[in-house]
Amino acid sequence: MHTDVYMSELKDRGYRATGKRRDILEYLLQHNRYISARELIEAMKEKYPTMSLETVYRNLRTMRDEGIIEESRFEDNESKYRIACQTSHHHHYICIACGNTMVIDHCPMPSVGSVPKGFVVLQHRFEVLGYCETCAPKTKAEGMVDEIAKV
Amino acid sequence: MHTDVYMSELKDRGYRATGKRRDILEYLLQHNRYISARELIEAMKEKYPTMSLETVYRNLRTMRDEGIIEESRFEDNESKYRIACQTSHHHHYICIACGNTMVIDHCPMPSVGSVPKGFVVLQHRFEVLGYCETCAPKTKAEGMVDEIAKV
DNA sequence: ATTAGTGCAAAAACTTTGCACGAGC
DNA sequence: GCTCGTGCAAAGTTTTTGCACTAAT
């Protein structure tokens, strides 16, 4: 549904509408959170048993470069991706356990005051990290207090 | 000078005051920016020609876990580190070319409003990314307009 | 038919780990 | 002397790349 809009946008830019690309996109659209390449290939294997991780990476890179998805990194050494929000500009609460995101309807940029002389602003990042309602109890149950302190 | 304070703090916590650890710390203290393990080993090689990258990583991890330095990632796939600011809480303008940082004396947290139900806030990240006064002209000169757009 | 996309294998890049030796306490 | 720190070698992880084949246009 929504996926089609993105796919035709990609087609307009010279990319082809492959099933795998479409399904990666759809998976990202259906899950409102940051997702790793590893999770994606796992999900794709059901439908495409021989699909390779390289294809996932290549498609993620393409879509990131086209501004369709966003890449970020949290506690681990792996990148995670989510659909770039097309709605009005906002930021996210992010669960570092499951990648789940919730909207922060506040942007700090208007309040930062004057930019340093000569500094060219390209981008900004405002993320509030923690555990979501589902993951918070689990971490306590498993005695991950040290983990929490560390992050 | 300042380095000694950190080193004795480390000693208090059971770590040893090795020259290499001290010099990594001093390098970070002298450079007000995000620095990679690669840059650090390069810098250290002058004084310690046989020093290994593993030592750099191990010391960075130790000091990060002790809260002395902060780790972050930007455009590349490598972690960069800087001294954790001990002064009053603030955020940074960060040059994605050289890692240079400048203080943003504004924290968005008081303005975010109510946290989603059950969400446990552990940390927040507010970074304004771009090119500093020194790097901005270079990027233009080299026709890196596409790069700019991409980041 | 042309060219982008894919799987496979391999490599690259970054980071961590096991082990034995050396240095700090 | 005991233990932590270090270098070396090796391995682990994540991500990228070359190449030949397949599939979308």
Short mmCIF file of N, CA, C and O in Angstrom, two decimals, chain B residues 99-144:
data_model
loop_
_atom_site.label_atom_id
_atom_site.label_comp_id
_atom_site.label_asym_id
_atom_site.label_seq_id
_atom_site.Cartn_x
_atom_site.Cartn_y
_atom_site.Cartn_z
N GLY B 99 35.96 15.86 13.22
CA GLY B 99 35.56 15.45 14.56
C GLY B 99 35.55 16.59 15.57
O GLY B 99 35.17 16.39 16.73
N ASN B 100 35.98 17.74 15.14
CA ASN B 100 36.03 18.92 16.01
C ASN B 100 34.66 19.19 16.66
O ASN B 100 33.63 19.00 16.03
N THR B 101 34.70 19.59 17.92
CA THR B 101 33.43 19.83 18.61
C THR B 101 33.37 21.21 19.23
O THR B 101 34.38 21.76 19.65
N MET B 102 32.17 21.75 19.25
CA MET B 102 31.93 23.02 19.92
C MET B 102 30.69 22.87 20.79
O MET B 102 29.79 22.13 20.45
N VAL B 103 30.68 23.59 21.87
CA VAL B 103 29.62 23.41 22.85
C VAL B 103 28.28 24.01 22.40
O VAL B 103 28.23 25.09 21.84
N ILE B 104 27.24 23.24 22.62
CA ILE B 104 25.88 23.77 22.52
C ILE B 104 25.38 23.90 23.95
O ILE B 104 25.21 22.89 24.64
N ASP B 105 25.18 25.10 24.37
CA ASP B 105 24.83 25.29 25.78
C ASP B 105 23.31 25.24 25.96
O ASP B 105 22.70 26.13 26.53
N HIS B 106 22.74 24.17 25.45
CA HIS B 106 21.29 24.02 25.55
C HIS B 106 20.99 22.54 25.57
O HIS B 106 21.49 21.80 24.73
N CYS B 107 20.18 22.12 26.50
CA CYS B 107 19.77 20.72 26.54
C CYS B 107 18.28 20.62 26.28
O CYS B 107 17.49 21.28 26.95
N PRO B 108 17.90 19.81 25.32
CA PRO B 108 16.49 19.71 24.95
C PRO B 108 15.64 18.95 25.96
O PRO B 108 14.41 19.04 25.91
N MET B 109 16.27 18.23 26.86
CA MET B 109 15.50 17.34 27.73
C MET B 109 14.39 18.03 28.53
O MET B 109 13.28 17.50 28.62
N PRO B 110 14.66 19.19 29.12
CA PRO B 110 13.58 19.81 29.89
C PRO B 110 12.35 20.14 29.05
O PRO B 110 11.25 20.28 29.60
N SER B 111 12.53 20.22 27.73
CA SER B 111 11.41 20.64 26.87
C SER B 111 10.65 19.49 26.22
O SER B 111 9.69 19.72 25.51
N VAL B 112 11.09 18.26 26.42
CA VAL B 112 10.48 17.17 25.66
C VAL B 112 9.09 16.79 26.16
O VAL B 112 8.36 16.07 25.49
N GLY B 113 8.74 17.25 27.33
CA GLY B 113 7.41 16.92 27.84
C GLY B 113 7.39 15.55 28.47
O GLY B 113 8.42 15.05 28.90
N SER B 114 6.23 14.92 28.46
CA SER B 114 6.10 13.67 29.18
C SER B 114 6.66 12.49 28.40
O SER B 114 6.47 12.38 27.20
N VAL B 115 7.35 11.63 29.10
CA VAL B 115 7.93 10.42 28.52
C VAL B 115 6.80 9.41 28.30
O VAL B 115 5.85 9.36 29.10
N PRO B 116 6.88 8.61 27.22
CA PRO B 116 5.85 7.59 27.00
C PRO B 116 5.71 6.67 28.21
O PRO B 116 6.69 6.37 28.88
N LYS B 117 4.52 6.20 28.42
CA LYS B 117 4.21 5.36 29.57
C LYS B 117 5.16 4.16 29.64
O LYS B 117 5.30 3.40 28.68
N GLY B 118 5.81 3.98 30.76
CA GLY B 118 6.67 2.82 30.97
C GLY B 118 8.07 2.95 30.41
O GLY B 118 8.91 2.08 30.62
N PHE B 119 8.35 4.01 29.68
CA PHE B 119 9.68 4.16 29.07
C PHE B 119 10.68 4.61 30.13
O PHE B 119 10.45 5.57 30.86
N VAL B 120 11.80 3.87 30.21
CA VAL B 120 12.85 4.21 31.17
C VAL B 120 13.98 4.93 30.45
O VAL B 120 14.71 4.33 29.67
N VAL B 121 14.12 6.19 30.68
CA VAL B 121 15.16 6.98 30.01
C VAL B 121 16.52 6.70 30.64
O VAL B 121 16.69 6.79 31.85
N LEU B 122 17.47 6.31 29.78
CA LEU B 122 18.81 6.04 30.29
C LEU B 122 19.80 7.11 29.85
O LEU B 122 20.78 7.38 30.50
N GLN B 123 19.52 7.70 28.70
CA GLN B 123 20.54 8.49 28.04
C GLN B 123 19.88 9.32 26.97
O GLN B 123 18.80 8.96 26.48
N HIS B 124 20.50 10.40 26.60
CA HIS B 124 20.01 11.10 25.42
C HIS B 124 21.17 11.62 24.61
O HIS B 124 22.28 11.77 25.11
N ARG B 125 20.89 11.87 23.36
CA ARG B 125 21.92 12.24 22.41
C ARG B 125 21.40 13.43 21.64
O ARG B 125 20.33 13.35 21.03
N PHE B 126 22.10 14.51 21.70
CA PHE B 126 21.73 15.65 20.86
C PHE B 126 23.01 16.17 20.22
O PHE B 126 23.90 16.67 20.91
N GLU B 127 23.10 16.02 18.91
CA GLU B 127 24.30 16.42 18.20
C GLU B 127 23.91 17.18 16.95
O GLU B 127 23.03 16.74 16.21
N VAL B 128 24.56 18.30 16.74
CA VAL B 128 24.36 19.02 15.49
C VAL B 128 25.58 18.76 14.63
O VAL B 128 26.70 19.13 14.99
N LEU B 129 25.35 18.09 13.52
CA LEU B 129 26.45 17.66 12.66
C LEU B 129 26.61 18.57 11.45
O LEU B 129 25.62 19.07 10.92
N GLY B 130 27.84 18.75 11.04
CA GLY B 130 28.09 19.58 9.86
C GLY B 130 29.58 19.74 9.64
O GLY B 130 30.35 18.86 10.02
N TYR B 131 29.95 20.82 8.98
CA TYR B 131 31.36 21.09 8.75
C TYR B 131 31.79 22.33 9.52
O TYR B 131 31.07 23.33 9.51
N CYS B 132 32.93 22.25 10.15
CA CYS B 132 33.42 23.39 10.93
C CYS B 132 34.03 24.43 9.99
O CYS B 132 34.19 24.20 8.80
N GLU B 133 34.38 25.53 10.57
CA GLU B 133 34.92 26.66 9.81
C GLU B 133 36.10 26.25 8.94
O GLU B 133 36.26 26.71 7.82
N THR B 134 36.93 25.35 9.47
CA THR B 134 38.12 24.92 8.73
C THR B 134 37.78 23.95 7.60
O THR B 134 38.34 24.04 6.50
N CYS B 135 36.86 23.05 7.87
CA CYS B 135 36.58 22.00 6.89
C CYS B 135 35.55 22.39 5.83
O CYS B 135 35.58 21.84 4.72
N ALA B 136 34.67 23.30 6.15
CA ALA B 136 33.61 23.67 5.20
C ALA B 136 34.18 24.14 3.86
O ALA B 136 33.74 23.67 2.81
N PRO B 137 35.19 25.02 3.85
CA PRO B 137 35.73 25.48 2.57
C PRO B 137 36.36 24.34 1.76
O PRO B 137 36.20 24.27 0.55
N LYS B 138 37.05 23.45 2.46
CA LYS B 138 37.69 22.31 1.77
C LYS B 138 36.68 21.48 1.02
O LYS B 138 36.90 21.10 -0.12
N THR B 139 35.58 21.18 1.68
CA THR B 139 34.59 20.31 1.04
C THR B 139 34.02 20.96 -0.20
O THR B 139 33.77 20.28 -1.19
N LYS B 140 33.84 22.26 -0.14
CA LYS B 140 33.35 22.94 -1.34
C LYS B 140 34.38 22.89 -2.44
O LYS B 140 34.09 22.61 -3.59
N ALA B 141 35.63 23.15 -2.06
CA ALA B 141 36.71 23.18 -3.04
C ALA B 141 36.82 21.85 -3.76
O ALA B 141 37.09 21.80 -4.96
N GLU B 142 36.57 20.77 -3.06
CA GLU B 142 36.74 19.45 -3.66
C GLU B 142 35.48 18.93 -4.34
O GLU B 142 35.38 17.76 -4.69
N GLY B 143 34.51 19.81 -4.47
CA GLY B 143 33.28 19.41 -5.15
C GLY B 143 32.57 18.29 -4.45
O GLY B 143 32.05 17.36 -5.06
N MET B 144 32.54 18.36 -3.13
CA MET B 144 31.92 17.29 -2.36
C MET B 144 30.45 17.58 -2.08
O MET B 144 29.89 17.14 -1.08
#
